[in-house]
Tab-separated table of C-alpha atoms and ligand atoms in Angstrom:
chain	number	residue	atom	x	y	z
T	16	MET	CA	-1.522	-15.655	34.117
T	17	GLU	CA	-4.666	-14.931	32.332
T	18	LYS	CA	-8.121	-15.222	34.000
T	19	ILE	CA	-10.438	-18.203	33.366
T	20	ASN	CA	-12.824	-17.804	30.929
T	21	TYR	CA	-16.466	-19.640	31.105
T	22	LYS	CA	-18.597	-20.579	28.193
T	23	LEU	CA	-21.188	-22.622	30.470
T	24	LYS	CA	-23.735	-25.063	29.447
T	25	LYS	CA	-27.352	-24.637	30.359
T	26	ARG	CA	-28.388	-27.283	32.579
T	27	THR	CA	-32.054	-28.356	32.239
T	28	ASN	CA	-32.600	-30.772	34.785
T	29	GLU	CA	-31.413	-31.821	38.219
T	30	ILE	CA	-27.812	-34.055	38.337
T	31	GLU	CA	-28.838	-37.755	38.787
T	32	ILE	CA	-25.521	-39.688	39.810
T	33	PRO	CA	-25.929	-43.247	38.716
T	34	GLN	CA	-26.176	-45.563	41.634
T	35	ASN	CA	-23.331	-48.198	40.571
T	36	LEU	CA	-20.679	-45.651	39.353
T	37	GLY	CA	-17.631	-47.858	39.116
T	38	PHE	CA	-14.781	-46.672	37.840
T	39	GLY	CA	-14.142	-43.807	34.802
T	40	LYS	CA	-17.489	-44.564	33.182
T	41	VAL	CA	-19.466	-41.313	33.613
T	42	PHE	CA	-18.538	-37.776	32.891
T	43	THR	CA	-19.457	-34.338	34.672
T	44	ASP	CA	-20.638	-31.629	31.955
T	45	HIS	CA	-17.586	-29.507	32.078
T	46	MET	CA	-13.953	-29.404	31.496
T	47	PHE	CA	-11.297	-26.981	31.601
T	48	VAL	CA	-8.696	-26.475	28.701
T	49	MET	CA	-5.703	-24.422	28.064
T	50	ASP	CA	-3.214	-24.315	25.145
T	51	TYR	CA	0.063	-23.619	24.736
T	52	ASN	CA	2.358	-22.636	21.863
T	53	GLU	CA	6.087	-21.158	21.897
T	54	ASN	CA	4.679	-17.786	21.558
T	55	LYS	CA	2.199	-17.185	24.361
T	56	GLY	CA	3.256	-20.140	26.909
T	57	TRP	CA	0.001	-21.505	28.089
T	58	HIS	CA	-2.962	-19.593	27.155
T	59	ASN	CA	-6.738	-19.132	26.602
T	60	PRO	CA	-7.559	-21.124	29.704
T	61	LEU	CA	-11.409	-21.945	29.271
T	62	ILE	CA	-14.093	-23.987	31.108
T	63	LYS	CA	-16.478	-25.154	28.945
T	64	PRO	CA	-19.158	-28.098	28.586
T	65	VAL	CA	-17.632	-31.444	27.454
T	66	GLU	CA	-17.367	-32.140	23.785
T	67	ASN	CA	-15.366	-34.235	21.202
T	68	LEU	CA	-12.129	-33.043	20.162
T	69	SER	CA	-11.553	-32.200	16.578
T	70	LEU	CA	-7.735	-32.957	15.805
T	71	HIS	CA	-5.597	-33.555	12.851
T	72	PRO	CA	-4.513	-37.252	12.072
T	73	ALA	CA	-1.026	-36.183	12.231
T	74	THR	CA	-1.359	-34.685	15.774
T	75	MET	CA	2.042	-36.084	17.191
T	76	PHE	CA	0.772	-37.392	20.192
T	77	PHE	CA	-1.068	-39.886	18.971
T	78	HIS	CA	2.294	-41.207	16.776
T	79	TYR	CA	5.071	-40.867	19.136
T	80	GLY	CA	2.884	-40.443	22.690
T	81	GLN	CA	4.281	-37.728	23.894
T	82	GLY	CA	1.264	-36.931	26.192
T	83	ILE	CA	1.063	-37.025	30.761
T	84	PHE	CA	-1.641	-37.548	33.017
T	85	GLU	CA	-2.715	-37.364	36.592
T	86	GLY	CA	-5.335	-38.760	38.604
T	87	LEU	CA	-6.652	-37.318	41.948
T	88	LYS	CA	-9.911	-36.851	43.954
T	89	ALA	CA	-12.241	-34.669	45.178
T	90	PHE	CA	-14.462	-35.742	48.297
T	91	LYS	CA	-17.778	-34.048	49.897
T	92	THR	CA	-17.281	-34.116	53.551
T	93	ILE	CA	-19.971	-35.239	56.233
T	94	ASP	CA	-20.615	-31.598	56.240
T	95	GLY	CA	-21.036	-31.239	52.640
T	96	GLU	CA	-17.812	-29.295	51.670
T	97	PRO	CA	-16.009	-30.363	48.525
T	98	VAL	CA	-12.370	-31.084	49.071
T	99	ILE	CA	-8.946	-32.024	47.493
T	100	PHE	CA	-6.868	-34.758	48.471
T	101	ARG	CA	-3.487	-33.623	48.611
T	102	PRO	CA	-3.560	-31.797	45.002
T	103	GLU	CA	-0.177	-30.014	45.583
T	104	ASP	CA	1.650	-33.192	45.484
T	105	HIS	CA	-0.232	-34.515	42.275
T	106	ILE	CA	0.465	-31.213	40.372
T	107	LYS	CA	4.029	-31.466	41.535
T	108	ARG	CA	4.276	-35.117	40.260
T	109	PHE	CA	2.429	-33.940	37.109
T	110	ASN	CA	5.362	-31.346	36.306
T	111	ASN	CA	8.136	-33.706	36.985
T	112	SER	CA	6.383	-36.223	34.572
T	113	ALA	CA	6.477	-33.249	32.251
T	114	ARG	CA	10.170	-32.434	32.361
T	115	ARG	CA	10.771	-36.066	31.326
T	116	LEU	CA	8.634	-35.732	28.486
T	117	CYS	CA	9.775	-32.499	27.428
T	118	ILE	CA	6.481	-30.757	27.668
T	119	PRO	CA	6.324	-27.205	29.003
T	120	GLU	CA	5.306	-27.178	33.166
T	121	VAL	CA	2.337	-25.523	34.424
T	122	ASP	CA	2.016	-22.868	36.898
T	123	PRO	CA	1.521	-25.209	40.006
T	124	ASP	CA	-0.965	-22.163	41.707
T	125	PHE	CA	-2.771	-21.873	38.245
T	126	LEU	CA	-3.553	-25.460	37.578
T	127	LEU	CA	-4.576	-25.643	41.450
T	128	ASN	CA	-7.007	-22.824	40.888
T	129	ALA	CA	-8.343	-24.158	37.637
T	130	ILE	CA	-9.228	-27.360	39.259
T	131	VAL	CA	-10.808	-25.410	42.402
T	132	GLU	CA	-13.033	-23.724	39.919
T	133	LEU	CA	-13.854	-26.440	37.829
T	134	ILE	CA	-15.068	-28.756	41.323
T	135	SER	CA	-16.704	-25.861	42.630
T	136	LEU	CA	-18.767	-25.508	39.540
T	137	GLU	CA	-19.508	-29.245	39.256
T	138	LYS	CA	-19.933	-29.963	42.955
T	139	ASP	CA	-23.465	-30.995	42.401
T	140	TRP	CA	-21.810	-33.936	41.094
T	141	LEU	CA	-20.094	-35.072	44.345
T	142	PRO	CA	-21.258	-38.621	45.370
T	143	SER	CA	-21.697	-38.912	49.150
T	144	LYS	CA	-21.677	-42.472	49.995
T	145	LYS	CA	-18.186	-43.336	51.447
T	146	GLY	CA	-15.964	-45.158	48.850
T	147	GLU	CA	-17.474	-42.696	46.259
T	148	ALA	CA	-15.274	-39.615	44.967
T	149	ILE	CA	-14.954	-37.467	41.901
T	150	TYR	CA	-11.686	-38.646	40.280
T	151	ILE	CA	-9.673	-35.749	38.654
T	152	ARG	CA	-8.026	-36.428	35.527
T	153	PRO	CA	-5.572	-33.651	34.165
T	154	PHE	CA	-3.572	-34.414	30.888
T	155	ILE	CA	-1.323	-32.921	28.798
T	156	PHE	CA	-0.623	-33.900	24.829
T	157	GLY	CA	1.513	-32.484	21.938
T	158	THR	CA	-0.826	-31.208	19.240
T	159	ASP	CA	1.610	-30.571	16.317
T	160	PRO	CA	0.574	-31.837	13.026
T	161	PHE	CA	4.072	-33.455	12.241
T	162	LEU	CA	5.364	-36.878	11.196
T	163	GLY	CA	9.215	-36.057	12.650
T	164	VAL	CA	10.051	-36.936	16.009
T	165	LYS	CA	11.001	-34.069	18.254
T	166	PRO	CA	9.168	-32.515	20.826
T	167	SER	CA	5.795	-30.728	20.151
T	168	SER	CA	5.828	-27.386	20.142
T	169	THR	CA	1.902	-27.068	20.712
T	170	TYR	CA	0.212	-28.761	23.654
T	171	LYS	CA	-3.272	-28.908	24.908
T	172	LEU	CA	-4.119	-29.354	28.584
T	173	ILE	CA	-7.597	-30.919	29.621
T	174	VAL	CA	-8.926	-31.409	33.180
T	175	MET	CA	-11.813	-33.511	33.008
T	176	LEU	CA	-13.943	-35.290	36.248
T	177	SER	CA	-15.339	-38.409	36.625
T	178	PRO	CA	-17.944	-39.412	39.528
T	179	VAL	CA	-16.276	-42.791	40.858
T	180	GLY	CA	-17.055	-45.757	43.143
T	181	ALA	CA	-14.344	-48.789	43.513
T	182	TYR	CA	-11.978	-49.114	41.145
T	183	TYR	CA	-11.954	-52.958	41.067
T	184	ALA	CA	-15.408	-54.836	40.322
T	185	GLU	CA	-14.129	-56.513	43.800
T	186	GLY	CA	-14.550	-53.385	46.055
T	187	PHE	CA	-12.320	-53.561	49.207
T	188	LYS	CA	-12.508	-57.180	48.846
T	189	PRO	CA	-8.669	-59.090	48.820
T	190	VAL	CA	-7.447	-59.302	45.036
T	191	LYS	CA	-5.954	-62.114	43.407
T	192	ILE	CA	-2.126	-61.187	41.934
T	193	LEU	CA	-0.226	-62.654	39.351
T	194	VAL	CA	3.446	-62.443	39.371
T	195	GLN	CA	4.714	-61.425	36.125
T	196	ASN	CA	7.700	-63.090	35.408
T	197	ASP	CA	7.450	-62.772	31.258
T	198	PHE	CA	7.265	-59.388	30.733
T	199	VAL	CA	8.522	-56.074	32.522
T	200	ARG	CA	6.422	-52.631	32.895
T	201	ALA	CA	9.556	-50.619	33.122
T	202	VAL	CA	13.315	-50.007	33.801
T	203	ARG	CA	14.887	-47.789	35.920
T	204	LYS	CA	16.134	-44.021	34.333
T	205	GLY	CA	12.738	-44.966	31.740
T	206	MET	CA	9.605	-44.020	32.223
T	207	GLY	CA	8.209	-45.616	34.992
T	208	GLU	CA	8.084	-43.001	37.871
T	209	CYS	CA	6.069	-40.926	35.575
T	210	LYS	CA	2.510	-41.158	35.009
T	211	TYR	CA	2.758	-41.824	31.000
T	212	PRO	CA	0.223	-43.322	29.050
T	213	GLY	CA	2.859	-45.985	27.583
T	214	ASN	CA	3.476	-47.404	31.241
T	215	TYR	CA	-0.182	-48.352	30.871
T	216	ALA	CA	-0.164	-49.735	27.295
T	217	ALA	CA	2.909	-51.509	28.107
T	218	SER	CA	0.788	-53.211	31.380
T	219	LEU	CA	-2.160	-54.311	28.761
T	220	LEU	CA	-0.898	-57.775	27.378
T	221	ALA	CA	0.215	-59.202	30.670
T	222	GLN	CA	-2.911	-57.678	32.610
T	223	GLU	CA	-5.489	-59.531	29.960
T	224	GLU	CA	-2.995	-62.849	30.558
T	225	ALA	CA	-3.679	-62.693	34.308
T	226	HIS	CA	-7.152	-61.956	33.801
T	227	GLU	CA	-7.770	-65.307	31.457
T	228	LYS	CA	-6.074	-67.440	34.607
T	229	GLY	CA	-8.500	-65.486	36.687
T	230	PHE	CA	-6.263	-62.917	38.390
T	231	THR	CA	-7.315	-59.436	38.862
T	232	GLN	CA	-3.797	-57.796	38.451
T	233	VAL	CA	0.323	-58.608	38.171
T	234	LEU	CA	2.645	-57.631	40.338
T	235	TRP	CA	5.619	-56.553	38.334
T	236	LEU	CA	9.540	-57.039	38.956
T	237	ASP	CA	12.180	-55.071	38.289
T	238	GLY	CA	13.242	-54.634	34.704
T	239	ILE	CA	16.598	-55.661	35.103
T	240	GLU	CA	16.750	-58.919	36.682
T	241	GLN	CA	13.305	-59.971	37.425
T	242	LYS	CA	14.327	-60.390	41.086
T	243	TYR	CA	12.850	-57.300	43.229
T	244	ILE	CA	9.052	-56.378	43.466
T	245	GLU	CA	7.952	-53.125	41.993
T	246	GLU	CA	4.329	-52.189	41.714
T	247	VAL	CA	1.061	-54.553	41.797
T	248	GLY	CA	-1.281	-53.538	38.739
T	249	THR	CA	-1.949	-49.878	39.075
T	250	MET	CA	-0.481	-49.460	42.443
T	251	ASN	CA	2.300	-49.161	44.782
T	252	ILE	CA	2.821	-52.374	47.171
T	253	PHE	CA	3.136	-52.744	50.854
T	254	ILE	CA	4.381	-56.016	52.327
T	255	ARG	CA	3.629	-56.622	56.134
T	256	PHE	CA	6.477	-58.737	57.519
T	257	LYS	CA	6.292	-59.520	61.198
T	258	ASP	CA	8.445	-56.819	62.411
T	259	GLU	CA	8.403	-54.402	59.497
T	260	ILE	CA	6.302	-52.796	56.604
T	261	ALA	CA	8.347	-52.579	53.869
T	262	THR	CA	7.674	-50.613	50.330
T	263	PRO	CA	10.104	-50.871	47.619
T	264	GLU	CA	12.197	-48.044	47.448
T	265	LEU	CA	11.624	-45.500	44.808
T	266	SER	CA	14.568	-46.693	42.108
T	267	GLY	CA	13.293	-44.932	39.188
T	268	SER	CA	11.080	-47.324	37.557
T	269	ILE	CA	8.352	-46.722	40.367
T	270	LEU	CA	5.688	-44.121	40.377
T	271	PRO	CA	5.820	-42.143	43.506
T	272	GLY	CA	2.153	-42.645	45.050
T	273	VAL	CA	0.775	-39.994	46.910
T	274	THR	CA	-1.144	-42.842	48.628
T	275	ARG	CA	2.155	-44.588	49.171
T	276	ILE	CA	3.825	-41.172	51.084
T	277	SER	CA	0.428	-40.883	52.910
T	278	VAL	CA	0.792	-44.621	54.244
T	279	LEU	CA	4.250	-44.387	55.212
T	280	LYS	CA	3.432	-41.244	57.124
T	281	ILE	CA	0.912	-42.655	58.813
T	282	LEU	CA	2.576	-46.031	59.677
T	283	ASN	CA	5.085	-43.769	61.335
T	284	GLU	CA	2.810	-41.387	63.047
T	285	TRP	CA	1.763	-44.529	64.699
T	286	GLY	CA	5.167	-45.662	65.340
T	287	MET	CA	5.234	-48.652	63.124
T	288	ASN	CA	8.342	-49.731	61.615
T	289	ALA	CA	7.963	-48.492	57.973
T	290	THR	CA	10.922	-49.246	55.512
T	291	GLU	CA	11.439	-48.117	51.733
T	292	ARG	CA	13.944	-50.901	50.490
T	293	LEU	CA	14.585	-53.492	47.610
T	294	ILE	CA	12.244	-56.446	48.300
T	295	SER	CA	13.042	-59.645	46.368
T	296	ILE	CA	10.218	-61.961	45.606
T	297	ASP	CA	12.618	-64.739	46.934
T	298	GLU	CA	12.592	-62.966	50.147
T	299	VAL	CA	8.641	-62.790	50.163
T	300	LEU	CA	8.413	-66.630	49.517
T	301	ALA	CA	11.119	-67.431	51.874
T	302	GLU	CA	9.331	-65.094	54.760
T	303	TYR	CA	6.041	-66.585	53.941
T	304	ASP	CA	7.015	-70.105	54.368
T	305	LYS	CA	8.071	-68.931	58.141
T	306	GLY	CA	5.121	-67.415	58.757
T	307	ASN	CA	6.392	-63.869	58.870
T	308	VAL	CA	4.450	-62.265	55.701
T	309	LEU	CA	1.165	-61.244	57.476
T	310	GLU	CA	-0.365	-59.452	54.859
T	311	ILE	CA	0.235	-57.535	51.442
T	312	PHE	CA	-1.641	-54.780	50.081
T	313	GLY	CA	-1.393	-51.949	47.286
T	314	THR	CA	-2.075	-47.987	47.396
T	315	GLY	CA	-3.547	-45.861	44.629
T	316	THR	CA	-5.299	-42.995	43.706
T	317	ALA	CA	-8.134	-45.034	42.394
T	318	ALA	CA	-8.374	-47.992	44.711
T	319	ILE	CA	-6.999	-46.279	47.617
T	320	ILE	CA	-6.004	-49.830	49.834
T	321	SER	CA	-6.637	-52.824	48.395
T	322	SER	CA	-5.836	-56.166	50.028
T	323	VAL	CA	-3.759	-58.680	48.280
T	324	GLY	CA	-5.796	-62.571	49.218
T	325	LEU	CA	-3.563	-64.768	47.015
T	326	LEU	CA	-0.334	-64.353	45.124
T	327	ASN	CA	0.371	-66.571	42.853
T	328	TYR	CA	4.762	-67.110	41.549
T	329	LYS	CA	5.849	-70.039	39.299
T	330	ASP	CA	2.999	-72.173	40.106
T	331	ARG	CA	2.890	-71.485	43.723
T	332	ASP	CA	0.421	-70.018	45.669
T	333	LEU	CA	0.416	-67.481	48.837
T	334	THR	CA	-3.017	-66.960	50.463
T	335	PHE	CA	-3.517	-64.154	53.266
T	336	GLY	CA	-6.884	-63.579	55.431
T	337	LYS	CA	-9.216	-66.377	54.106
T	338	ASP	CA	-11.357	-63.937	51.585
T	339	GLU	CA	-11.099	-60.838	53.996
T	340	PRO	CA	-8.877	-57.756	53.971
T	341	GLY	CA	-6.143	-57.737	56.250
T	342	GLU	CA	-6.097	-55.964	59.542
T	343	LEU	CA	-3.571	-53.276	58.726
T	344	ALA	CA	-5.283	-52.466	55.199
T	345	ILE	CA	-8.460	-52.268	56.822
T	346	LYS	CA	-6.805	-49.704	59.344
T	347	LEU	CA	-5.057	-48.015	56.881
T	348	PHE	CA	-8.337	-47.433	54.742
T	349	ASN	CA	-10.251	-46.325	57.403
T	350	GLU	CA	-7.803	-43.896	58.635
T	351	ILE	CA	-7.196	-42.603	55.146
T	352	THR	CA	-11.250	-42.251	54.153
T	353	ALA	CA	-11.805	-40.659	57.560
T	354	ILE	CA	-9.384	-37.580	56.711
T	355	GLN	CA	-11.174	-37.784	53.159
T	356	TYR	CA	-14.372	-37.260	54.170
T	357	GLY	CA	-13.780	-35.046	56.980
T	358	GLU	CA	-14.464	-37.543	59.734
T	359	LYS	CA	-11.317	-37.346	61.097
T	360	GLU	CA	-9.210	-34.154	61.657
T	361	ASP	CA	-6.878	-33.557	58.814
T	362	SER	CA	-3.833	-33.290	60.993
T	363	TYR	CA	-1.560	-33.647	58.356
T	364	GLY	CA	-3.031	-30.792	56.125
T	365	TRP	CA	-4.034	-33.128	53.156
T	366	LEU	CA	-6.962	-31.210	52.268
T	367	THR	CA	-7.872	-28.496	49.876
T	368	TYR	CA	-11.300	-27.109	51.023
T	369	VAL	CA	-12.787	-25.848	47.678
T	370	GLU	CA	-14.802	-23.074	48.369
T	371	LYS	CA	-12.505	-22.110	50.945
T	372	LEU	CA	-9.786	-21.566	48.482
T	373	LYS	CA	-11.635	-20.305	45.591
T	374	GLU	CA	-12.555	-17.057	48.181
T	375	SER	CA	-8.891	-16.586	49.099
T	376	VAL	CA	-8.093	-16.316	45.399
P	529	COI	C1	-4.689	-44.429	40.317
P	529	COI	O1	-4.434	-45.464	41.205
P	529	COI	O2	-4.507	-43.161	40.441
P	529	COI	C2	-4.479	-44.809	39.024
P	529	COI	O3	-3.054	-44.604	38.352
P	529	COI	C3	-4.952	-45.611	38.390
P	529	COI	C4	-5.415	-44.975	37.138
P	529	COI	C5	-4.330	-45.222	36.125
P	529	COI	C6	-6.519	-45.905	36.594
């Protein structure tokens, strides 16, 4: 692979990180870009100032949606070290998404090094408050100017960085969820397991309708029978029953979340009965009526852990925790963030130390 080239912006003043970051509104100064064509493969890797793109109106991605993305996070540890949480797992999923969308895969080591270089360059943008991080957004899209339906022969890969705070306006407060019965997000053997923009576009109408009714997000049911629970908003879901913590098995329509596998690993390590299986909405209702559903929470890179305070299904309200997050949700949030901010030993080997990796390359 070629060496990364640099075209750096002259910094005239100190970086000021805004107080209330919110999510995805603030961007750092530089981005990584790389192009693909059939002769050269991935080429021209470059770190350069963030700027607008100039694209032909027939760019294939605009018309047929051939694109993918990832979302991972970098943190500043309590020792001031920039670290990235499980980047190899995210890059692996990125390439899995690429294969499904006929997009050429990227060399995982090369992409990891590019992300590390970018984070190292932009490390002054790393917020140090707990709950804040840099959200790393790699994405690829087909760039042929062509209106026929086929895989593009050229692509652009971009990695951009966004300093972020909490994903939901509620912060870590429990969210209100409406079980979605009218629309589905994805079907098995479709695109649900990919980080594919269309999945998010498909979720918007239901999300808007849920917002209008006073809910934060929706819980998606399976696309065939609308019987089994799948994802909650942009997160995976966990149900804490009395003797079991269950999450839907990966059926093909569910995104294999990196926080999801981290939570499963931690629960196993804690000796808890964590399972991956089909969970019907009727089972959740029946067990709730017996007092056997203790809490529900979502997991995702953006929100980390998000407790469900209220679940509404066909005009029935299931409530949890009197406006406070569930006990296990708090414990898991504390455990994961303690690892991410270096307050606790990284016994699972989930952190990539940016400067250490840079030195070894
Ligand atoms: C994540 O939690 O990583 C997500 O995918 C949310 C993102 C779409 C904002």
